[in-house]
Coordinates of C-alpha atoms in Angstrom, one line a residue:
M1191 CA 8.7 -14.4 3.2
F1192 CA 6.3 -13.6 6.1
L1193 CA 4.9 -17.0 7.1
R1194 CA 7.1 -17.9 10.0
Q1195 CA 6.8 -14.4 11.4
T1196 CA 3.1 -14.5 11.1
V1197 CA 2.8 -17.9 12.9
K1198 CA 5.2 -16.5 15.6
R1199 CA 3.4 -13.2 16.2
N1200 CA -0.2 -13.8 15.1
R1201 CA -0.8 -17.5 15.3
Q1202 CA -4.6 -16.9 15.9
L1203 CA -4.9 -15.4 12.5
V1204 CA -3.4 -18.5 10.8
E1205 CA -5.7 -20.7 12.9
T1206 CA -8.7 -18.6 11.9
A1207 CA -7.7 -18.8 8.2
F1208 CA -7.7 -22.6 8.4
W1209 CA -11.0 -22.7 10.3
L1210 CA -12.8 -20.3 7.8
H1211 CA -11.7 -22.3 4.8
R1212 CA -12.6 -25.7 6.3
R1213 CA -16.1 -24.4 7.2
G1214 CA -16.6 -23.3 3.6
D1215 CA -17.0 -19.7 4.6
I1216 CA -14.3 -18.4 2.2
L1217 CA -13.0 -19.5 -1.1
P1218 CA -9.4 -20.2 -2.2
D1219 CA -7.6 -17.1 -3.5
S1220 CA -8.7 -15.1 -0.4
Y1221 CA -6.7 -12.7 1.7
V1222 CA -7.8 -12.9 5.3
I1223 CA -7.3 -9.6 7.2
D1224 CA -7.2 -9.5 11.0
V1225 CA -9.1 -6.2 11.4
D1226 CA -8.3 -5.7 15.0
T1227 CA -4.6 -6.1 14.6
F1228 CA -4.6 -3.9 11.4
L1229 CA -6.3 -1.1 13.3
E1230 CA -4.1 -1.5 16.3
N1231 CA -1.1 -1.1 14.0
G1232 CA -2.7 2.0 12.5
E1233 CA -3.1 3.5 16.0
K1234 CA 0.6 2.8 16.9
I1235 CA 1.8 4.5 13.7
L1236 CA -0.5 7.5 14.1
G1237 CA 0.5 7.9 17.7
K1238 CA 4.2 7.9 16.7
A1239 CA 3.5 10.5 14.0
R1240 CA 1.6 12.8 16.3
D1241 CA 4.5 12.6 18.9
K1242 CA 6.9 13.7 16.2
G1243 CA 4.6 16.3 14.6
M1244 CA 4.3 14.5 11.3
T1245 CA 1.4 14.2 8.9
L1246 CA 0.1 10.8 7.7
Y1247 CA -2.0 9.8 4.7
F1248 CA -2.9 6.1 4.6
M1249 CA -2.5 3.9 1.6
L1250 CA -4.8 0.9 0.9
K1251 CA -4.0 -0.2 -2.6
Q1252 CA -2.1 -3.1 -1.2
I1253 CA -5.1 -4.2 0.8
G1254 CA -7.6 -3.9 -2.1
R1255 CA -8.6 -0.2 -1.7
N1256 CA -10.9 -1.3 1.1
P1257 CA -13.5 1.2 2.2
Y1258 CA -14.3 -0.4 5.5
L1259 CA -10.7 -0.1 6.6
A1260 CA -10.5 3.4 5.1
R1261 CA -13.5 4.6 7.2
E1262 CA -12.0 3.2 10.4
L1263 CA -8.6 4.9 9.8
V1264 CA -10.4 8.2 9.1
R1265 CA -12.4 7.7 12.4
M1266 CA -9.1 7.1 14.1
G1267 CA -7.7 10.4 13.1
Y1268 CA -5.8 9.9 9.8
E1269 CA -6.1 13.0 7.5
G1270 CA -7.1 11.0 4.4
A1271 CA -6.1 8.4 1.9
V1272 CA -3.2 8.3 -0.5
T1273 CA -4.7 7.5 -3.9
V1274 CA -1.9 6.0 -5.9
D1275 CA -3.7 6.4 -9.2
Y1276 CA -6.9 7.9 -10.6
R1277 CA -8.9 4.6 -10.2
E1278 CA -8.1 4.6 -6.5
A1279 CA -9.2 8.2 -6.3
L1280 CA -12.5 7.4 -7.9
A1281 CA -13.0 4.5 -5.6
M1282 CA -12.4 6.6 -2.5
M1283 CA -14.6 9.4 -3.8
H1284 CA -17.3 6.8 -4.4
H1285 CA -17.1 5.7 -0.8
R1286 CA -16.9 9.3 0.4
I1287 CA -13.4 8.9 1.9
P1288 CA -11.3 12.1 2.2
I1289 CA -8.2 12.1 0.1
G1290 CA -4.9 13.3 1.4
N1291 CA -2.5 12.9 -1.6
A1292 CA -3.9 12.2 -5.0
G1293 CA -1.7 10.9 -7.8
H1294 CA 1.1 9.6 -5.6
L1295 CA 2.5 7.7 -8.5
V1296 CA -0.1 8.2 -11.4
Q1297 CA -1.5 11.7 -12.2
P1298 CA -5.2 12.1 -12.9
P1299 CA -6.1 12.0 -16.6
R1300 CA -7.9 15.0 -18.1
A1301 CA -11.4 13.4 -17.8
V1302 CA -10.9 12.9 -14.0
T1303 CA -9.2 16.2 -13.1
E1304 CA -12.2 18.4 -12.6
K1305 CA -14.0 15.8 -10.5
L1306 CA -11.0 15.3 -8.4
V1307 CA -10.4 19.0 -7.8
S1308 CA -14.1 19.3 -6.9
W1309 CA -13.7 16.6 -4.3
G1310 CA -11.0 18.6 -2.6
P1311 CA -7.9 16.5 -1.9
K1312 CA -5.4 18.1 0.4
V1313 CA -2.7 17.8 -2.3
I1314 CA -2.4 16.5 -5.8
T1315 CA 1.1 15.3 -6.9
V1316 CA 2.1 16.6 -10.3
Y1317 CA 5.2 16.1 -12.4
S1318 CA 4.4 18.0 -15.6
R1319 CA 3.5 21.6 -16.4
E1320 CA 0.6 20.4 -18.6
K1321 CA -1.0 18.7 -15.6
A1322 CA -0.5 21.7 -13.4
W1323 CA -2.3 23.7 -16.1
E1324 CA -5.2 21.2 -16.2
I1325 CA -5.6 21.6 -12.4
E1326 CA -5.5 25.4 -12.8
E1327 CA -8.3 25.3 -15.4
A1328 CA -10.4 23.0 -13.2
A1329 CA -9.9 25.0 -10.1
A1330 CA -10.6 28.3 -11.8
K1331 CA -13.9 26.8 -13.3
L1332 CA -14.9 25.6 -9.8
G1333 CA -13.9 28.8 -8.1
K1334 CA -11.4 26.9 -5.9
R1335 CA -7.7 26.8 -5.1
Q1336 CA -6.0 23.4 -5.2
A1337 CA -2.7 22.6 -3.4
V1338 CA -0.1 20.4 -5.2
L1339 CA 3.1 18.6 -4.5
L1340 CA 5.9 18.7 -7.1
R1341 CA 7.5 15.4 -7.6
V1342 CA 11.3 15.8 -8.1
Y1343 CA 14.2 13.7 -9.2
E1344 CA 17.9 13.6 -10.1
E1345 CA 19.4 11.1 -12.5
S1346 CA 21.1 9.2 -9.7
D1347 CA 17.8 8.6 -7.8
M1348 CA 16.1 5.3 -7.4
I1349 CA 13.3 5.1 -9.9
Y1350 CA 11.3 1.8 -10.3
S1351 CA 10.5 0.7 -13.8
G1352 CA 7.0 1.9 -14.8
Q1353 CA 7.3 4.9 -12.4
S1354 CA 9.5 7.2 -14.4
A1355 CA 8.4 10.8 -13.7
G1356 CA 9.3 14.0 -12.0
F1357 CA 10.7 17.5 -12.4
V1358 CA 14.4 17.4 -12.6
L1359 CA 15.9 19.2 -9.6
E1360 CA 17.9 21.7 -11.7
E1361 CA 14.6 23.0 -13.3
L1362 CA 12.6 23.1 -10.1
R1363 CA 13.0 26.8 -9.4
E1364 CA 11.9 27.7 -13.0
T1365 CA 9.0 25.3 -12.8
A1366 CA 7.8 26.7 -9.4
L1367 CA 8.0 30.2 -10.7
W1368 CA 6.0 29.2 -13.8
V1369 CA 3.3 27.7 -11.6
K1370 CA 3.2 30.7 -9.3
T1371 CA 2.8 33.2 -12.2
R1372 CA 0.7 31.1 -14.7
C1373 CA -1.6 29.1 -12.3
P1374 CA -3.2 31.5 -9.7
H1375 CA -5.6 28.8 -8.5
V1376 CA -2.8 26.3 -7.8
D1377 CA -0.8 26.5 -4.5
I1378 CA 2.5 24.7 -4.3
K1379 CA 2.7 23.1 -0.8
G1380 CA 5.8 21.0 -1.0
V1381 CA 7.8 18.2 -2.7
T1382 CA 7.8 14.4 -3.0
S1383 CA 9.6 11.5 -4.5
F1384 CA 9.4 7.7 -4.3
P1385 CA 11.0 5.8 -2.6
C1386 CA 12.5 8.0 0.0
Y1387 CA 13.1 5.2 2.5
F1388 CA 13.7 1.5 1.9
Y1389 CA 14.7 -1.7 3.7
D1390 CA 18.4 -2.2 3.3
E1391 CA 19.1 -6.0 3.7
E1392 CA 22.9 -5.4 4.3
A1393 CA 22.2 -2.9 7.0
G1394 CA 19.3 -4.9 8.3
D1395 CA 17.3 -1.7 8.8
I1396 CA 15.1 0.9 7.0
M1397 CA 17.4 3.5 5.5
P1398 CA 17.1 6.8 3.5
A1399 CA 17.3 6.4 -0.2
K1400 CA 19.2 8.9 -2.4
N1401 CA 15.7 10.3 -3.3
L1402 CA 15.4 11.8 0.2
D1403 CA 18.3 14.1 -0.4
T1404 CA 16.7 15.2 -3.6
V1405 CA 13.4 16.0 -1.8
L1406 CA 15.1 17.9 1.0
R1407 CA 17.1 20.0 -1.5
G1408 CA 13.9 20.5 -3.5
A1409 CA 12.2 22.0 -0.4
E1410 CA 15.0 24.5 0.0
I1411 CA 14.8 25.5 -3.7
L1412 CA 11.0 26.1 -3.3
K1413 CA 11.7 28.4 -0.4
T1414 CA 14.1 30.6 -2.4
C1415 CA 11.3 31.4 -4.9
G1416 CA 8.6 32.2 -2.4
A1417 CA 6.8 28.9 -2.8
E1418 CA 5.5 27.1 0.3
A1419 CA 7.4 23.9 1.3
S1420 CA 5.4 22.9 4.4
I1421 CA 4.9 19.3 3.2
I1422 CA 8.1 17.2 2.7
N1423 CA 6.5 14.0 1.6
T1424 CA 8.9 11.0 2.0
P1425 CA 6.9 7.8 1.3
S1426 CA 7.7 4.1 1.3
A1427 CA 7.9 1.6 4.1
T1428 CA 6.2 4.0 6.5
C1429 CA 5.8 2.4 9.9
C1430 CA 6.9 3.3 13.4
R1431 CA 10.5 2.4 12.6
T1432 CA 10.5 4.6 9.5
L1433 CA 9.0 7.6 11.5
E1434 CA 12.0 7.3 13.8
K1435 CA 14.3 7.5 10.8
M1436 CA 12.3 10.5 9.4
A1437 CA 12.8 12.3 12.6
R1438 CA 16.5 11.8 12.2
F1439 CA 17.1 12.1 8.4
G1440 CA 14.2 14.3 7.2
G1441 CA 10.7 14.4 6.0
N1442 CA 7.4 15.4 7.8
C1443 CA 4.8 13.5 5.8
G1444 CA 4.5 9.7 5.5
E1445 CA 2.2 7.2 3.8
P1446 CA 1.7 4.0 5.7
G1447 CA 0.6 1.0 3.6
H1448 CA 2.3 -2.2 4.4
G1449 CA 3.1 -0.8 7.8
L1450 CA -0.6 -1.0 8.6
S1451 CA -0.6 -4.7 7.9
G1452 CA 2.8 -5.4 9.5
T1453 CA 4.2 -6.5 6.1
T1454 CA 7.1 -4.2 5.1
P1455 CA 10.2 -6.2 4.2
M1456 CA 11.7 -5.4 7.6
H1457 CA 8.6 -7.0 9.3
A1458 CA 9.5 -10.3 7.7
R1459 CA 12.8 -10.4 9.5
C1460 CA 12.3 -8.4 12.7
D1461 CA 9.8 -8.1 15.6
L1462 CA 8.8 -4.5 15.0
E1463 CA 6.0 -2.6 16.8
E1464 CA 3.4 -3.6 14.2
R1465 CA 2.2 -7.2 14.0
P1466 CA 1.3 -9.2 10.8
A1467 CA -2.3 -8.8 10.0
A1468 CA -2.8 -10.7 6.7
V1469 CA -2.5 -14.2 5.2
Y1470 CA -3.4 -15.7 1.9
V1471 CA -5.7 -18.8 1.7
S1472 CA -5.8 -21.4 -1.0
E1473 CA -6.7 -25.0 -1.5
I1474 CA -5.1 -28.0 -3.1
S1475 CA -6.7 -28.4 -6.6
H1476 CA -4.9 -31.4 -8.0
N1477 CA -1.6 -33.2 -8.3
F1478 CA 0.4 -33.2 -11.5
R1479 CA 3.7 -34.9 -12.3
G1480 CA 4.5 -35.5 -8.7
N1481 CA 3.8 -32.0 -7.4
A1482 CA 0.6 -30.5 -5.9
C1483 CA -1.2 -27.5 -7.4
C1484 CA -3.3 -25.0 -5.4
F1485 CA -5.6 -22.4 -6.7
G1486 CA -3.9 -19.1 -7.6
G1487 CA -5.0 -15.6 -8.4
G1488 CA -3.3 -13.5 -5.7
H1489 CA 0.3 -13.5 -7.1
Y1490 CA 2.4 -10.3 -7.1
R1491 CA 5.7 -10.6 -9.0
R1492 CA 7.6 -9.0 -6.1
S1493 CA 5.9 -11.2 -3.5
H1494 CA 9.0 -13.3 -2.6
M1495 CA 6.6 -16.2 -2.0
E1496 CA 8.5 -19.0 -0.3
N1497 CA 6.6 -21.3 2.1
A1498 CA 3.1 -22.6 2.7
L1499 CA 1.3 -24.5 5.4
V1500 CA -0.9 -27.4 4.1
G1501 CA -3.4 -29.4 6.0
T1502 CA -6.8 -29.3 7.7
D1503 CA -5.9 -27.4 10.8
M1504 CA -2.9 -25.6 12.4
D1505 CA -1.9 -28.5 14.6
G1506 CA -1.6 -31.1 11.8
C1507 CA -0.4 -28.9 9.0
R1508 CA 2.8 -29.4 7.1
E1509 CA 5.2 -26.6 5.9
T1510 CA 6.3 -26.9 2.3
K1511 CA 8.0 -24.7 -0.3
V1512 CA 6.0 -22.8 -3.0
I1513 CA 6.9 -22.7 -6.6
P1514 CA 5.4 -19.5 -8.0
P1515 CA 4.6 -19.1 -11.7
S1516 CA 7.1 -17.5 -14.0
A1517 CA 6.7 -13.8 -14.5
E1518 CA 5.3 -14.1 -18.0
S1519 CA 2.6 -16.6 -16.9
I1520 CA -0.9 -16.2 -15.4
D1521 CA -1.1 -17.5 -11.9
Y1522 CA -3.9 -20.0 -12.3
H1523 CA -2.1 -22.2 -9.8
F1524 CA 0.8 -22.2 -7.4
E1525 CA 2.9 -25.4 -7.4
L1526 CA 4.0 -27.2 -4.2
P1527 CA 6.8 -29.8 -4.3
G1528 CA 5.4 -33.4 -3.7
E1529 CA 1.8 -34.6 -3.8
Q1530 CA -0.8 -33.3 -1.3
A1531 CA -4.3 -34.3 -0.4
V1532 CA -6.8 -32.7 -2.8
G1533 CA -9.1 -30.2 -0.9
D1534 CA -6.5 -29.5 1.8
T1535 CA -6.2 -25.9 3.0
V1536 CA -3.1 -23.9 2.0
V1537 CA -2.1 -20.8 4.0
M1538 CA 0.7 -18.5 2.9
A1539 CA 2.1 -15.1 3.9
F1540 CA 4.1 -13.0 1.5
R1541 CA 4.4 -9.5 0.2
F1542 CA 1.1 -8.5 -1.6
Q1543 CA -0.5 -5.9 -3.7
I1544 CA -4.1 -7.0 -3.8
F1545 CA -5.3 -4.3 -6.2
V1546 CA -3.4 -6.0 -9.1
T1547 CA -5.0 -9.4 -8.3
R1548 CA -8.4 -11.1 -8.7
S1549 CA -8.5 -12.1 -5.0
D1550 CA -11.2 -11.8 -2.4
V1551 CA -10.5 -9.7 0.7
V1552 CA -12.0 -11.2 3.8
L1553 CA -12.2 -8.8 6.8
V1554 CA -12.4 -10.7 10.1
K1555 CA -13.0 -9.2 13.6
G1556 CA -12.6 -10.8 17.0
I1557 CA -9.7 -13.1 16.2
R1558 CA -7.7 -12.3 19.3
D1559 CA -10.8 -12.8 21.5
G1560 CA -11.4 -16.3 20.1
R1561 CA -14.7 -15.2 18.5
P1562 CA -13.8 -14.6 14.8
E1563 CA -16.6 -13.0 12.8
I1564 CA -16.4 -12.0 9.1
A1565 CA -17.1 -8.3 8.9
G1566 CA -17.3 -8.3 5.1
I1567 CA -15.9 -9.9 1.9
Y1568 CA -14.7 -7.5 -0.8
D1569 CA -13.1 -7.8 -4.2
S1570 CA -9.7 -6.5 -5.0
Q1571 CA -11.0 -3.1 -5.9
G1572 CA -12.9 -2.5 -2.7
R1573 CA -16.4 -3.5 -3.9
K1574 CA -18.4 -5.4 -1.3
K1575 CA -19.6 -8.9 -2.3
D1576 CA -22.9 -10.4 -1.3
G1577 CA -21.4 -13.9 -1.3
F1578 CA -19.6 -16.3 -3.6

C-alpha cells in the first residue's frame, strides 16, 4: 500500500533497511523507523495545530507505544499521549510520559482507575455512568478533581466492530446533569467520538464522518446544561491535511498517530506534507510449492499489504506481490509468488499497528545525513531490548 510512495519520498529509509539487515544488525520481523523524519512530521503537525489554535495529543500504539519517541514529542511541545487503552496508560506512566487523553477507545478497569487518576491525565474518556462514578470515588479519595470527555454516538454513526460504546446523544443532557450532581470531583470538559474524520477513496480526500456532526451537537447539548465543552475531540487520520478540514468542519482537538509516520491512507496515494517514516523488514526463509516464504510476525489484518522489494540491496532488488495469511491464521510467514533466494532481504511498507504484533521496533537516526545509527531496539510494547 505504501511501498512505492516510500521509495519515492524516502528512498534513503529503504536503502538503510536493506543495509541494516545485510549487516546482521536487525532481525526479520522488524519495523525500521526513520526518527528524524518522524519528528519532522511531528513538528509540521504541531505547527499547523498551533496556527489554528488546536490541541494535540499524540498516539503511539501504532508505533509500539515507544517511550523514546514519546519523550521527543513532549520535548517538542505536545501536551501528552493518547493512551488508547489501560495497558498503554500503564506503559506511559511507567516511562513517566504525561497523558493527554486516557481511555480513547478502552476505559480503565477498576484496578487501574485510582492509579490513573493519581497520575493526572488531562482528560479520561468515559462512556458509562459506572465508570464516571469509579473516577469520582478515586478522585475523592485522592483529594483531586479529574476532567473527563463523554463519548457520544447516534445509531447512524460509524462504529467499528469491537469498539461499540458511547452515550446515546438523546440521553447526553440527562447524563451530564447526573455527573454534575452526583460526581463533584469529576469535571466534564467536552465530547468525543471515533472516527470523526476518515479517508474517502471516492473523494480522494480526508472527509468528515457522520460522527463529527454527533460530536458537534453533543458539545451544544453540554452547554445547555452548564457543562463545559471546551474540548471537541475529533480523532482519526490527524495530520496537516486533517487539521485544515477541522478548521473548516469542526473540532479543536486532534490525535496524530499515523500522521506522525506519514502513513494515513491518504499518504499512500498523495504527496502530503508528512513523509513516510517506517518500513517493515523480513528475510526469505524458504521456498515451498513454487512460492517463497519470508518470516512474519508483523501482520495487521487491515494492513492492505500488497508489494515487497526482495534482494540484497536497493539497486538490485526486485518488486513482487505479497500473499498475506488468511485472517484466521497466525502470520508465521508471508508468501511471495515465485521462488526467491533464501536469506535475501525483504522490505515492505503497509498500514501497521505494531502494538498488536510481536515485532521489533528499530529506531534509526541520521538516515538523511547518510550516517544511520540505531538509537534503540524495542519490542512492540515499548520495552527496550538489550539485543537479540
